[in-house]
Structure formats: structure tokens, C-alpha cells
CSV table of N, CA and C in Angstrom, one decimal:
chain,number,residue,atom,x,y,z
A,243,PHE,N,0.9,-1.2,0.3
A,243,PHE,CA,0.1,0.0,-0.3
A,243,PHE,C,0.7,1.3,0.1
A,244,MET,N,2.1,1.3,-0.4
A,244,MET,CA,3.0,2.4,-0.5
A,244,MET,C,2.9,3.6,-1.5
A,245,ARG,N,3.0,4.7,-1.3
A,245,ARG,CA,2.8,5.9,-2.1
A,245,ARG,C,4.2,5.7,-3.0
A,246,ILE,N,4.1,6.3,-4.2
A,246,ILE,CA,5.1,6.3,-4.8
A,246,ILE,C,6.2,7.3,-4.3
A,247,GLY,N,5.9,8.1,-3.5
A,247,GLY,CA,6.8,9.1,-2.6
A,247,GLY,C,7.6,8.1,-1.7
A,248,GLU,N,6.9,7.3,-1.3
A,248,GLU,CA,7.5,6.5,-0.3
A,248,GLU,C,8.6,5.8,-0.9
A,249,VAL,N,8.1,4.9,-1.9
A,249,VAL,CA,9.1,3.9,-2.3
A,249,VAL,C,10.6,4.6,-2.8
A,250,ILE,N,10.2,5.9,-3.6
A,250,ILE,CA,11.3,6.3,-4.3
A,250,ILE,C,12.3,6.8,-3.4
A,251,CYS,N,12.0,7.1,-2.0
A,251,CYS,CA,13.2,7.5,-0.8
A,251,CYS,C,13.6,6.3,0.0
A,252,LEU,N,13.1,5.2,-0.2
A,252,LEU,CA,13.4,3.9,0.5
A,252,LEU,C,14.8,4.2,0.6
A,253,LYS,N,15.6,3.9,1.9
A,253,LYS,CA,17.0,3.7,2.0
A,253,LYS,C,17.2,2.1,2.3
A,254,LYS,N,18.1,1.5,1.9
A,254,LYS,CA,18.8,0.1,2.2
A,254,LYS,C,18.5,-0.1,3.6
A,255,GLU,N,18.9,0.7,4.3
A,255,GLU,CA,18.7,0.6,6.0
A,255,GLU,C,17.1,0.3,6.7
A,256,ASP,N,16.2,1.0,5.6
A,256,ASP,CA,14.9,0.7,5.7
A,256,ASP,C,14.5,-0.7,5.6
A,257,ILE,N,15.3,-1.5,5.1
A,257,ILE,CA,14.6,-2.8,4.4
A,257,ILE,C,15.7,-3.6,5.3
A,258,ASP,N,14.6,-4.7,6.2
A,258,ASP,CA,15.4,-5.8,7.1
A,258,ASP,C,14.9,-7.1,6.4
A,259,LEU,N,15.7,-7.7,5.6
A,259,LEU,CA,15.3,-9.2,5.0
A,259,LEU,C,15.6,-10.2,5.8
A,260,ASN,N,16.1,-10.1,7.1
A,260,ASN,CA,16.1,-11.1,7.9
A,260,ASN,C,14.6,-11.1,8.7
A,261,LYS,N,14.5,-10.2,9.1
A,261,LYS,CA,13.0,-10.2,9.6
A,261,LYS,C,11.9,-9.8,8.8
A,262,MET,N,12.3,-9.5,7.4
A,262,MET,CA,11.1,-9.7,6.6
A,262,MET,C,10.3,-8.1,6.5
A,263,VAL,N,11.0,-7.2,6.9
A,263,VAL,CA,10.0,-6.1,7.2
A,263,VAL,C,10.5,-4.9,6.3
A,264,LEU,N,9.9,-3.7,6.4
A,264,LEU,CA,10.7,-2.4,5.6
A,264,LEU,C,10.1,-1.7,6.7
A,265,ARG,N,10.4,-0.2,6.7
A,265,ARG,CA,10.1,0.8,7.3
A,265,ARG,C,10.0,1.9,6.7
A,266,ILE,N,8.4,2.3,6.7
A,266,ILE,CA,8.1,3.6,6.1
A,266,ILE,C,8.3,4.8,6.8
A,267,ASN,N,9.2,5.4,6.6
A,267,ASN,CA,9.6,6.7,7.4
A,267,ASN,C,9.7,8.3,6.8
A,268,LYS,N,9.5,8.0,5.3
A,268,LYS,CA,9.7,9.6,4.7
A,268,LYS,C,9.1,9.4,3.4
A,269,ASN,N,8.9,10.3,2.8
A,269,ASN,CA,8.2,10.7,1.5
A,269,ASN,C,8.8,11.7,0.6
A,270,VAL,N,8.9,11.3,-0.6
A,270,VAL,CA,9.3,12.4,-1.5
A,270,VAL,C,8.0,13.2,-2.0
A,271,TYR,N,7.6,14.7,-2.1
A,271,TYR,CA,6.6,15.0,-2.5
A,271,TYR,C,7.1,16.5,-3.4
A,272,GLN,N,6.8,16.4,-4.6
A,272,GLN,CA,7.0,17.6,-5.2
A,272,GLN,C,8.5,17.9,-5.2
A,273,GLY,N,9.6,16.7,-5.3
A,273,GLY,CA,10.6,16.9,-5.2
A,273,GLY,C,11.4,17.3,-3.9
A,274,VAL,N,10.8,17.1,-2.9
A,274,VAL,CA,11.3,17.4,-1.6
A,274,VAL,C,11.0,16.2,-0.7
A,275,LEU,N,12.3,16.1,0.3
A,275,LEU,CA,12.0,14.9,1.0
A,275,LEU,C,11.6,15.2,2.2
A,276,GLY,N,10.7,14.8,2.7
A,276,GLY,CA,9.9,15.0,4.0
A,276,GLY,C,9.5,13.9,4.6
A,277,THR,N,8.6,14.2,5.7
A,277,THR,CA,7.7,13.3,6.4
A,277,THR,C,6.7,12.4,5.8
A,278,ILE,N,6.3,11.3,6.1
A,278,ILE,CA,5.3,10.6,5.8
A,278,ILE,C,4.1,11.3,5.4
A,279,LYS,N,3.1,11.2,4.6
A,279,LYS,CA,1.9,11.8,4.6
A,279,LYS,C,1.0,11.5,5.5
A,280,ASN,N,0.3,12.5,6.0
A,280,ASN,CA,-0.8,12.4,7.1
A,280,ASN,C,-0.3,12.0,8.6
A,281,ASN,N,1.0,12.2,8.4
A,281,ASN,CA,1.7,12.2,9.9
A,281,ASN,C,1.4,11.1,10.8
A,282,VAL,N,1.3,9.9,9.8
A,282,VAL,CA,0.9,8.5,10.8
A,282,VAL,C,2.4,8.1,11.2
A,283,SER,N,2.0,7.4,12.4
A,283,SER,CA,3.2,6.5,12.9
A,283,SER,C,4.1,5.7,12.0
A,284,ILE,N,5.4,6.1,12.1
A,284,ILE,CA,6.3,5.3,11.3
A,284,ILE,C,6.5,3.7,11.9
A,285,GLU,N,6.2,2.8,11.1
A,285,GLU,CA,5.9,1.5,11.6
A,285,GLU,C,6.8,0.6,10.4
A,286,ASP,N,7.1,-0.8,10.9
A,286,ASP,CA,7.6,-1.7,10.0
A,286,ASP,C,6.5,-2.5,9.4
A,287,PHE,N,6.6,-2.7,8.2
A,287,PHE,CA,5.6,-3.2,7.6
A,287,PHE,C,6.2,-4.6,6.9
A,288,PRO,N,5.3,-5.8,6.8
A,288,PRO,CA,5.9,-6.9,6.2
A,288,PRO,C,6.4,-7.0,4.7
A,289,ILE,N,7.2,-7.9,4.4
A,289,ILE,CA,7.8,-7.9,2.9
A,289,ILE,C,7.4,-9.1,2.6
A,290,HIS,N,6.6,-9.1,1.6
A,290,HIS,CA,6.1,-10.2,1.0
A,290,HIS,C,7.1,-11.2,0.3
A,291,LYS,N,7.6,-12.4,0.4
A,291,LYS,CA,8.7,-13.2,0.0
A,291,LYS,C,8.8,-13.1,-1.5
A,292,GLU,N,7.7,-12.8,-2.3
A,292,GLU,CA,8.1,-12.7,-4.0
A,292,GLU,C,8.9,-11.3,-4.1
A,293,LEU,N,8.7,-10.7,-3.2
A,293,LEU,CA,9.5,-9.1,-3.5
A,293,LEU,C,11.1,-9.3,-3.0
A,294,VAL,N,11.5,-10.1,-2.3
A,294,VAL,CA,12.8,-10.2,-1.7
A,294,VAL,C,13.9,-10.3,-3.0
A,295,PRO,N,13.6,-11.4,-4.1
A,295,PRO,CA,14.7,-11.3,-5.0
A,295,PRO,C,14.8,-9.8,-5.8
A,296,PHE,N,13.6,-9.0,-6.0
A,296,PHE,CA,13.6,-7.9,-6.4
A,296,PHE,C,14.4,-6.9,-5.5
A,297,LEU,N,14.3,-7.0,-4.2
A,297,LEU,CA,14.9,-6.2,-3.7
A,297,LEU,C,16.6,-6.2,-3.3
A,298,LYS,N,16.8,-7.7,-3.5
A,298,LYS,CA,18.3,-8.2,-3.4
A,298,LYS,C,18.9,-7.5,-4.4
A,299,SER,N,18.2,-7.8,-5.8
A,299,SER,CA,18.9,-7.1,-7.0
A,299,SER,C,18.9,-5.7,-7.1
A,300,GLN,N,18.0,-4.8,-6.6
A,300,GLN,CA,17.9,-3.8,-6.4
A,300,GLN,C,19.2,-2.8,-5.6
A,301,MET,N,19.2,-3.6,-4.5
A,301,MET,CA,20.2,-3.2,-3.4
A,301,MET,C,21.8,-3.1,-4.3
A,302,LEU,N,21.9,-4.3,-5.1
A,302,LEU,CA,23.3,-4.6,-5.8
A,302,LEU,C,23.2,-3.2,-6.8
A,303,LEU,N,22.1,-3.3,-7.7
A,303,LEU,CA,22.2,-2.0,-8.7
A,303,LEU,C,22.3,-0.8,-8.2
A,304,SER,N,22.1,-0.6,-6.9
A,304,SER,CA,22.0,0.9,-6.6
A,304,SER,C,23.7,0.8,-6.1
A,305,GLY,N,24.3,0.1,-5.8
A,305,GLY,CA,25.7,0.5,-5.5
A,305,GLY,C,26.1,0.9,-4.4
A,306,SER,N,26.7,1.8,-4.2
A,306,SER,CA,27.1,2.6,-2.9
A,306,SER,C,26.1,3.4,-2.3
A,307,SER,N,25.3,3.8,-3.1
A,307,SER,CA,24.0,4.6,-2.6
A,307,SER,C,23.5,4.1,-1.4
A,308,GLU,N,23.0,4.9,-0.3
A,308,GLU,CA,22.5,4.7,0.7
A,308,GLU,C,20.8,4.3,0.2
A,309,TYR,N,20.5,4.5,-0.9
A,309,TYR,CA,18.9,4.7,-1.2
A,309,TYR,C,18.7,3.5,-2.2
A,310,LEU,N,17.8,2.9,-2.2
A,310,LEU,CA,17.4,1.4,-3.1
A,310,LEU,C,17.4,2.2,-4.3
A,311,PHE,N,16.5,3.2,-4.4
A,311,PHE,CA,16.3,3.9,-5.8
A,311,PHE,C,17.4,5.5,-5.9
A,312,PRO,N,18.5,5.3,-6.1
A,312,PRO,CA,19.4,6.4,-6.1
A,312,PRO,C,18.8,7.7,-6.3
A,313,PRO,N,18.9,8.9,-6.1
A,313,PRO,CA,18.5,10.2,-6.8
A,313,PRO,C,19.2,10.1,-8.0
A,314,VAL,N,18.6,10.8,-9.2
A,314,VAL,CA,19.2,10.7,-10.3
A,314,VAL,C,20.4,11.9,-10.5
A,315,GLY,N,20.5,12.8,-9.3
A,315,GLY,CA,21.4,13.7,-9.5
A,315,GLY,C,21.7,14.4,-8.1
A,316,PHE,N,22.4,15.7,-7.9
A,316,PHE,CA,21.8,16.4,-6.9
A,316,PHE,C,22.6,17.9,-7.2
A,317,TYR,N,22.1,18.9,-7.0
A,317,TYR,CA,22.6,20.5,-7.0
A,317,TYR,C,22.6,21.0,-6.0
A,318,LYS,N,23.3,22.2,-5.7
A,318,LYS,CA,23.3,23.0,-4.6
A,318,LYS,C,21.9,23.3,-4.2
A,319,GLY,N,21.7,23.1,-2.9
A,319,GLY,CA,20.3,23.6,-2.6
A,319,GLY,C,20.6,24.1,-0.8
A,320,VAL,N,19.2,23.5,-0.2
A,320,VAL,CA,19.1,24.2,1.0
A,320,VAL,C,19.6,23.3,2.2
A,321,ASP,N,19.7,22.0,1.8
A,321,ASP,CA,19.7,21.1,3.2
A,321,ASP,C,21.1,21.3,3.7
A,322,CYS,N,21.1,20.4,5.0
A,322,CYS,CA,22.2,20.5,5.8
A,322,CYS,C,23.6,20.1,5.1
A,323,SER,N,23.3,19.3,4.2
A,323,SER,CA,24.7,18.8,3.3
A,323,SER,C,25.2,20.1,2.5
A,324,GLY,N,24.4,20.8,2.0
A,324,GLY,CA,24.6,22.3,1.2
A,324,GLY,C,24.1,21.5,-0.5
A,325,TYR,N,23.4,20.3,-0.4
A,325,TYR,CA,23.1,19.6,-1.5
A,325,TYR,C,21.8,19.5,-1.5
A,326,LYS,N,21.0,19.4,-2.6
A,326,LYS,CA,19.5,18.8,-2.7
A,326,LYS,C,19.4,17.8,-3.9
A,327,TYR,N,19.1,16.7,-3.2
A,327,TYR,CA,19.1,15.5,-4.3
A,327,TYR,C,17.8,15.6,-5.3
A,328,GLN,N,18.2,15.5,-6.6
A,328,GLN,CA,17.2,15.5,-7.3
A,328,GLN,C,16.6,13.9,-7.6
A,329,TRP,N,15.3,13.9,-6.9
A,329,TRP,CA,14.7,12.8,-6.9
A,329,TRP,C,14.1,12.3,-8.2
A,330,ILE,N,13.8,11.0,-8.3
A,330,ILE,CA,13.2,10.5,-9.3
A,330,ILE,C,11.7,10.7,-9.2
A,331,ASP,N,11.1,11.6,-10.0
A,331,ASP,CA,9.6,12.2,-10.0
A,331,ASP,C,8.6,11.3,-10.2
A,332,LYS,N,7.4,11.4,-9.5
A,332,LYS,CA,6.1,10.7,-9.9
A,332,LYS,C,5.9,11.0,-11.4
A,333,ASP,N,6.1,12.1,-11.9
A,333,ASP,CA,5.6,12.1,-13.4
A,333,ASP,C,6.3,11.0,-14.4
A,334,SER,N,7.8,10.9,-13.9
A,334,SER,CA,8.6,10.2,-14.7
A,334,SER,C,8.1,8.9,-14.4
A,335,VAL,N,8.0,8.2,-13.1
A,335,VAL,CA,7.4,7.1,-13.0
A,335,VAL,C,6.0,6.7,-13.9
A,336,ASN,N,5.2,7.4,-13.9
A,336,ASN,CA,3.9,7.8,-14.6
A,336,ASN,C,4.0,7.5,-15.9
A,337,LEU,N,5.2,8.4,-16.5
A,337,LEU,CA,5.5,8.3,-18.0
A,337,LEU,C,5.9,6.9,-18.5
A,338,PHE,N,6.8,6.1,-17.2
A,338,PHE,CA,7.5,5.1,-17.6
A,338,PHE,C,6.2,3.8,-17.8
A,339,ILE,N,5.5,4.1,-16.8
A,339,ILE,CA,4.0,3.2,-16.5
A,339,ILE,C,3.1,3.4,-17.8
A,340,ARG,N,2.9,4.6,-18.4
A,340,ARG,CA,2.0,4.8,-19.3
A,340,ARG,C,2.6,4.2,-20.7
A,341,ARG,N,4.0,4.1,-20.7
A,341,ARG,CA,4.6,3.8,-22.1
A,341,ARG,C,4.5,2.3,-22.1
A,342,ALA,N,4.7,1.7,-21.0
A,342,ALA,CA,4.2,0.5,-20.8
A,342,ALA,C,3.0,-0.1,-21.2
A,343,ALA,N,2.0,0.5,-20.6
A,343,ALA,CA,0.6,0.2,-20.7
A,343,ALA,C,0.1,0.4,-22.3
A,344,GLU,N,1.3,1.3,-23.2
A,344,GLU,CA,0.7,1.5,-24.5
A,344,GLU,C,1.3,0.1,-25.3
A,345,ARG,N,2.1,-0.5,-24.8
A,345,ARG,CA,2.3,-2.0,-25.4
A,345,ARG,C,1.6,-3.3,-25.0
A,346,THR,N,0.4,-2.9,-24.3
A,346,THR,CA,-0.8,-3.7,-23.8
A,346,THR,C,-2.0,-3.3,-24.1
A,347,SER,N,-3.0,-4.2,-23.8
A,347,SER,CA,-4.3,-3.6,-23.9
A,347,SER,C,-4.9,-2.4,-23.1
A,348,VAL,N,-3.9,-2.3,-21.9
A,348,VAL,CA,-4.4,-1.0,-20.9
A,348,VAL,C,-4.5,0.3,-21.8
A,349,ASP,N,-5.4,1.1,-21.4
A,349,ASP,CA,-5.5,2.6,-21.7
A,349,ASP,C,-4.3,3.3,-21.1
A,350,PRO,N,-3.6,3.7,-21.7
A,350,PRO,CA,-2.5,4.5,-21.1
A,350,PRO,C,-3.0,5.6,-20.0
A,351,LYS,N,-3.9,6.4,-20.5
A,351,LYS,CA,-4.8,7.3,-19.7
A,351,LYS,C,-5.3,6.9,-18.4
A,352,SER,N,-5.5,5.6,-18.3
A,352,SER,CA,-6.2,5.1,-17.1
A,352,SER,C,-5.4,4.6,-16.0
A,353,ILE,N,-4.0,4.5,-16.2
A,353,ILE,CA,-3.2,4.0,-15.2
A,353,ILE,C,-2.2,5.1,-14.8
A,354,SER,N,-1.6,4.9,-13.5
A,354,SER,CA,-0.7,5.7,-13.1
A,354,SER,C,-0.1,5.0,-11.8
A,355,SER,N,0.9,5.4,-11.0
A,355,SER,CA,1.6,4.7,-10.1
A,355,SER,C,0.5,4.5,-8.6
A,356,HIS,N,-0.3,5.5,-8.8
A,356,HIS,CA,-1.4,5.5,-7.7
A,356,HIS,C,-2.5,4.4,-8.2
A,357,THR,N,-2.6,3.9,-9.3
A,357,THR,CA,-3.4,2.7,-9.6
A,357,THR,C,-3.0,1.6,-8.8
A,358,PHE,N,-1.6,1.3,-8.8
A,358,PHE,CA,-1.2,0.3,-8.0
A,358,PHE,C,-1.7,0.2,-6.6
A,359,ARG,N,-1.5,1.4,-5.9
A,359,ARG,CA,-2.0,1.6,-4.3
A,359,ARG,C,-3.5,1.3,-4.3
A,360,LYS,N,-4.2,2.1,-5.3
A,360,LYS,CA,-5.6,1.4,-5.2
A,360,LYS,C,-6.2,0.4,-5.5
A,361,SER,N,-5.3,-0.4,-6.4
A,361,SER,CA,-5.8,-1.8,-6.6
A,361,SER,C,-5.5,-2.6,-5.5
A,362,ALA,N,-4.5,-2.3,-4.6
A,362,ALA,CA,-4.0,-3.0,-3.6
A,362,ALA,C,-5.2,-3.0,-2.5
A,363,ILE,N,-5.6,-1.6,-2.4
A,363,ILE,CA,-6.6,-1.6,-1.3
A,363,ILE,C,-7.8,-2.3,-1.4
A,364,ASN,N,-8.3,-2.1,-2.8
A,364,ASN,CA,-9.5,-2.6,-3.2
A,364,ASN,C,-9.3,-4.3,-3.1
A,365,PHE,N,-8.0,-4.7,-3.5
A,365,PHE,CA,-8.1,-6.2,-3.7
A,365,PHE,C,-8.2,-6.7,-2.0
A,366,ALA,N,-7.5,-6.2,-1.1
A,366,ALA,CA,-7.5,-6.7,0.3
A,366,ALA,C,-8.8,-6.5,0.8
A,367,LEU,N,-9.7,-5.4,0.5
A,367,LEU,CA,-10.8,-5.3,1.0
A,367,LEU,C,-11.7,-6.4,0.0
A,368,GLU,N,-11.7,-6.6,-1.0
A,368,GLU,CA,-12.4,-7.6,-1.6
A,368,GLU,C,-12.1,-8.9,-1.1
A,369,GLN,N,-10.9,-9.1,-0.7
A,369,GLN,CA,-10.6,-10.7,0.0
A,369,GLN,C,-11.1,-10.7,1.4
A,370,GLY,N,-11.8,-9.7,2.0
A,370,GLY,CA,-12.4,-10.0,3.3
A,370,GLY,C,-11.6,-9.4,4.2
A,371,PHE,N,-10.2,-8.6,4.1
A,371,PHE,CA,-9.4,-8.2,5.1
A,371,PHE,C,-10.4,-6.9,5.8
A,372,PRO,N,-10.3,-7.1,7.3
A,372,PRO,CA,-11.1,-6.0,8.1
A,372,PRO,C,-10.6,-4.8,7.5
A,373,LEU,N,-11.7,-3.7,7.5
A,373,LEU,CA,-11.3,-2.3,7.1
A,373,LEU,C,-10.3,-1.6,8.0
A,374,LYS,N,-10.5,-2.0,9.3
A,374,LYS,CA,-9.4,-1.4,10.3
A,374,LYS,C,-7.9,-1.7,9.7
A,375,GLU,N,-7.9,-3.1,9.4
A,375,GLU,CA,-6.3,-3.5,9.2
A,375,GLU,C,-5.9,-2.8,7.9
A,376,VAL,N,-7.0,-2.9,6.7
A,376,VAL,CA,-6.5,-2.0,5.6
A,376,VAL,C,-6.3,-0.6,5.7
A,377,GLU,N,-7.0,0.0,6.7
A,377,GLU,CA,-6.7,1.5,7.3
A,377,GLU,C,-5.4,1.6,7.7
A,378,TYR,N,-4.8,0.7,8.5
A,378,TYR,CA,-3.8,0.7,8.9
A,378,TYR,C,-2.6,0.5,8.1
A,379,ALA,N,-2.7,-0.5,7.3
A,379,ALA,CA,-1.7,-0.8,6.4
A,379,ALA,C,-1.4,0.3,5.3
A,380,ALA,N,-2.9,1.0,4.9
A,380,ALA,CA,-2.6,2.0,4.0
A,380,ALA,C,-2.4,3.4,4.6
A,381,ARG,N,-2.3,3.4,5.7
A,381,ARG,CA,-2.1,4.5,6.7
A,381,ARG,C,-3.0,6.0,6.1
A,382,ILE,N,-4.3,5.2,5.9
A,382,ILE,CA,-5.2,6.6,5.5
A,382,ILE,C,-6.5,5.9,6.5
A,383,ASN,N,-7.6,6.6,6.6
A,383,ASN,CA,-8.6,6.6,7.5
A,383,ASN,C,-9.7,5.9,6.7
A,384,ALA,N,-10.5,5.3,7.3
A,384,ALA,CA,-11.5,4.5,6.7
A,384,ALA,C,-12.5,5.1,6.1
A,385,VAL,N,-12.9,6.3,6.5
A,385,VAL,CA,-13.6,7.7,5.4
A,385,VAL,C,-12.9,7.8,4.6
A,386,THR,N,-11.7,8.0,4.4
A,386,THR,CA,-11.0,8.4,3.1
A,386,THR,C,-11.1,7.4,2.3
A,387,ILE,N,-11.0,5.9,2.6
A,387,ILE,CA,-11.0,4.9,1.9
A,387,ILE,C,-12.2,4.8,1.1
A,388,LEU,N,-13.3,4.9,1.9
A,388,LEU,CA,-14.7,4.8,1.2
A,388,LEU,C,-15.0,6.2,0.3
A,389,LYS,N,-14.3,7.3,0.4
A,389,LYS,CA,-14.6,8.3,-0.2
A,389,LYS,C,-13.7,8.3,-1.4
A,390,HIS,N,-12.6,8.0,-1.6
A,390,HIS,CA,-11.8,8.0,-2.8
A,390,HIS,C,-11.5,6.7,-3.2
A,391,TYR,N,-12.0,5.5,-2.7
A,391,TYR,CA,-11.7,4.4,-3.5
A,391,TYR,C,-12.9,3.6,-4.0
A,392,SER,N,-12.9,2.8,-5.0
A,392,SER,CA,-14.1,2.3,-5.6
A,392,SER,C,-14.0,1.1,-4.9
A,393,ILE,N,-15.1,1.0,-3.9
A,393,ILE,CA,-15.3,-0.3,-3.3
A,393,ILE,C,-16.7,-0.9,-3.8
A,394,ALA,N,-16.5,-2.1,-4.2
A,394,ALA,CA,-17.9,-2.5,-5.1
A,394,ALA,C,-19.3,-2.8,-3.8
A,395,ASP,N,-18.5,-3.5,-2.8
A,395,ASP,CA,-19.4,-3.8,-1.7
A,395,ASP,C,-19.4,-3.0,-0.4
A,396,LYS,N,-19.7,-2.1,-0.4
A,396,LYS,CA,-19.5,-1.1,0.7
A,396,LYS,C,-20.2,-1.7,1.9
A,397,GLU,N,-21.2,-2.3,1.8
A,397,GLU,CA,-21.9,-3.1,3.2
A,397,GLU,C,-21.4,-3.8,3.7
A,398,LYS,N,-20.8,-5.0,2.9
A,398,LYS,CA,-19.8,-5.8,3.4
A,398,LYS,C,-18.5,-5.0,4.3
A,399,PHE,N,-18.0,-4.3,3.7
A,399,PHE,CA,-17.0,-3.6,4.4
A,399,PHE,C,-17.1,-2.9,5.7
A,400,GLN,N,-18.3,-2.4,5.5
A,400,GLN,CA,-19.1,-1.7,6.8
A,400,GLN,C,-19.1,-2.4,7.8
A,401,LYS,N,-19.7,-3.6,7.8
A,401,LYS,CA,-19.9,-4.8,8.7
A,401,LYS,C,-18.3,-4.9,9.2
A,402,SER,N,-17.3,-5.5,8.1
A,402,SER,CA,-15.9,-5.6,8.7
A,402,SER,C,-15.6,-4.5,9.6
A,403,TYR,N,-15.9,-3.5,9.5
A,403,TYR,CA,-15.5,-2.3,10.3
A,403,TYR,C,-16.2,-2.2,11.9
A,404,LYS,N,-17.4,-2.7,11.4
A,404,LYS,CA,-18.3,-2.9,12.6
A,404,LYS,C,-18.9,-1.2,13.2
A,405,SER,N,-19.0,-0.3,12.3
A,405,SER,CA,-19.4,0.9,12.3
A,405,SER,C,-20.4,1.4,11.3
A,406,LYS,N,-21.7,1.7,11.5
A,406,LYS,CA,-22.3,2.2,10.5
A,406,LYS,C,-22.0,4.0,10.2
A,407,ASP,N,-21.5,4.4,11.3
A,407,ASP,CA,-21.3,5.9,11.4
A,407,ASP,C,-20.1,6.1,9.9
A,408,ILE,N,-19.6,5.3,9.3
A,408,ILE,CA,-18.6,5.6,8.3
A,408,ILE,C,-19.4,6.0,7.0
A,409,LEU,N,-20.2,5.1,6.6
A,409,LEU,CA,-20.7,5.4,5.5
A,409,LEU,C,-21.9,6.9,5.7
A,410,LYS,N,-22.2,7.0,6.6
A,410,LYS,CA,-22.8,8.3,7.1
A,410,LYS,C,-22.1,9.4,6.9
A,411,GLU,N,-20.8,9.3,7.2
A,411,GLU,CA,-20.0,10.4,7.2
A,411,GLU,C,-19.5,10.7,5.8
A,412,LYS,N,-19.3,9.7,4.9
A,412,LYS,CA,-19.1,9.8,3.6
A,412,LYS,C,-20.2,10.3,2.7
A,413,LYS,N,-21.5,10.3,3.2
A,413,LYS,CA,-22.6,10.9,2.6
A,413,LYS,C,-22.8,12.2,3.0
A,414,ASN,N,-22.2,12.7,3.9
A,414,ASN,CA,-22.3,14.1,4.4
A,414,ASN,C,-21.6,15.0,3.5
């Protein structure tokens, strides 16, 4: 359920392959490294075993950089080191995704980096994960999930959350 800005700035030290967890503790937004969105607590999240070979490979490919996806450059800036990293930006990632979609039957205008987050949230809910758990993993509140994500069976998810107030808040 990671945001693209959280993925872009992952450090190798944020990934513990022995414990199979990664720590989400920062975000790149509009080219600026900052805190995670919504000021939600920093937590360790489980790594799926199928992701491990990719992470190992990317750690090698990133060489001596402390980042899993090294910034594409740096220039004089305002941070404490005197330099500001030039991060891979969301638009570049989306362009890459859309170009890949052009080679498939997927409409390139219908997909972005956020599509993957949205799909993961919806899939978890469709598989019966309690809304509270999805809310925690996605680091957004249930009202936001119900307002901004297309969920086919809201009644089913409402029951898993055990609160009728969520849908009432959504309607207001």
C-alpha cells in the first residue's frame, strides 16, 4: 500500500530481509524529501517473500548509494549538506508506466503509480480483510478509503469495520 513518494526514497537501512520488514518513514513530494503523508506513525511493514529477489537485486544495482532507488543527481540546495537531491519524480514513473501500458491492451490514460496502491487497497478489501487492518496498512482513515476508492460492496466492508457511522460520514 505504499505511495510512490515513499518507494522513491527508501533507504537500504529501511529494509530488513532477515526480519522480512521494511520501515516507511519518509516521503518525496514535489521533489522535496519530507515526512510521511498524514503524519501517521512510522511502522515496520511485512515484506512479501516474492519481493525479496527484486529487493536484493535492486540493492546491488544501487551500488554504494544509501538509497534503494538512488536520486538521479544533485544540485546546490538548502539541506544541511549543502546539496539537494534530484529525486526520481512521480511524473517520470507515471510516464514509464503509461509507455508500458501502450504495449498492452490497457488504456495508458487510465493508469498511474497510484493505480497500484488503489488496486492493492481494493483487493485487500475484496478478499475480506477487515477495514481497520486495511486502514492501518494503507495509513489512511476508513472514511477516506470509502470516499476515494471504488469499493464494490461497501455494505460488506462496513460490517467488517463494525460501524455504521463511516458511510453516514461519507454521504455528508
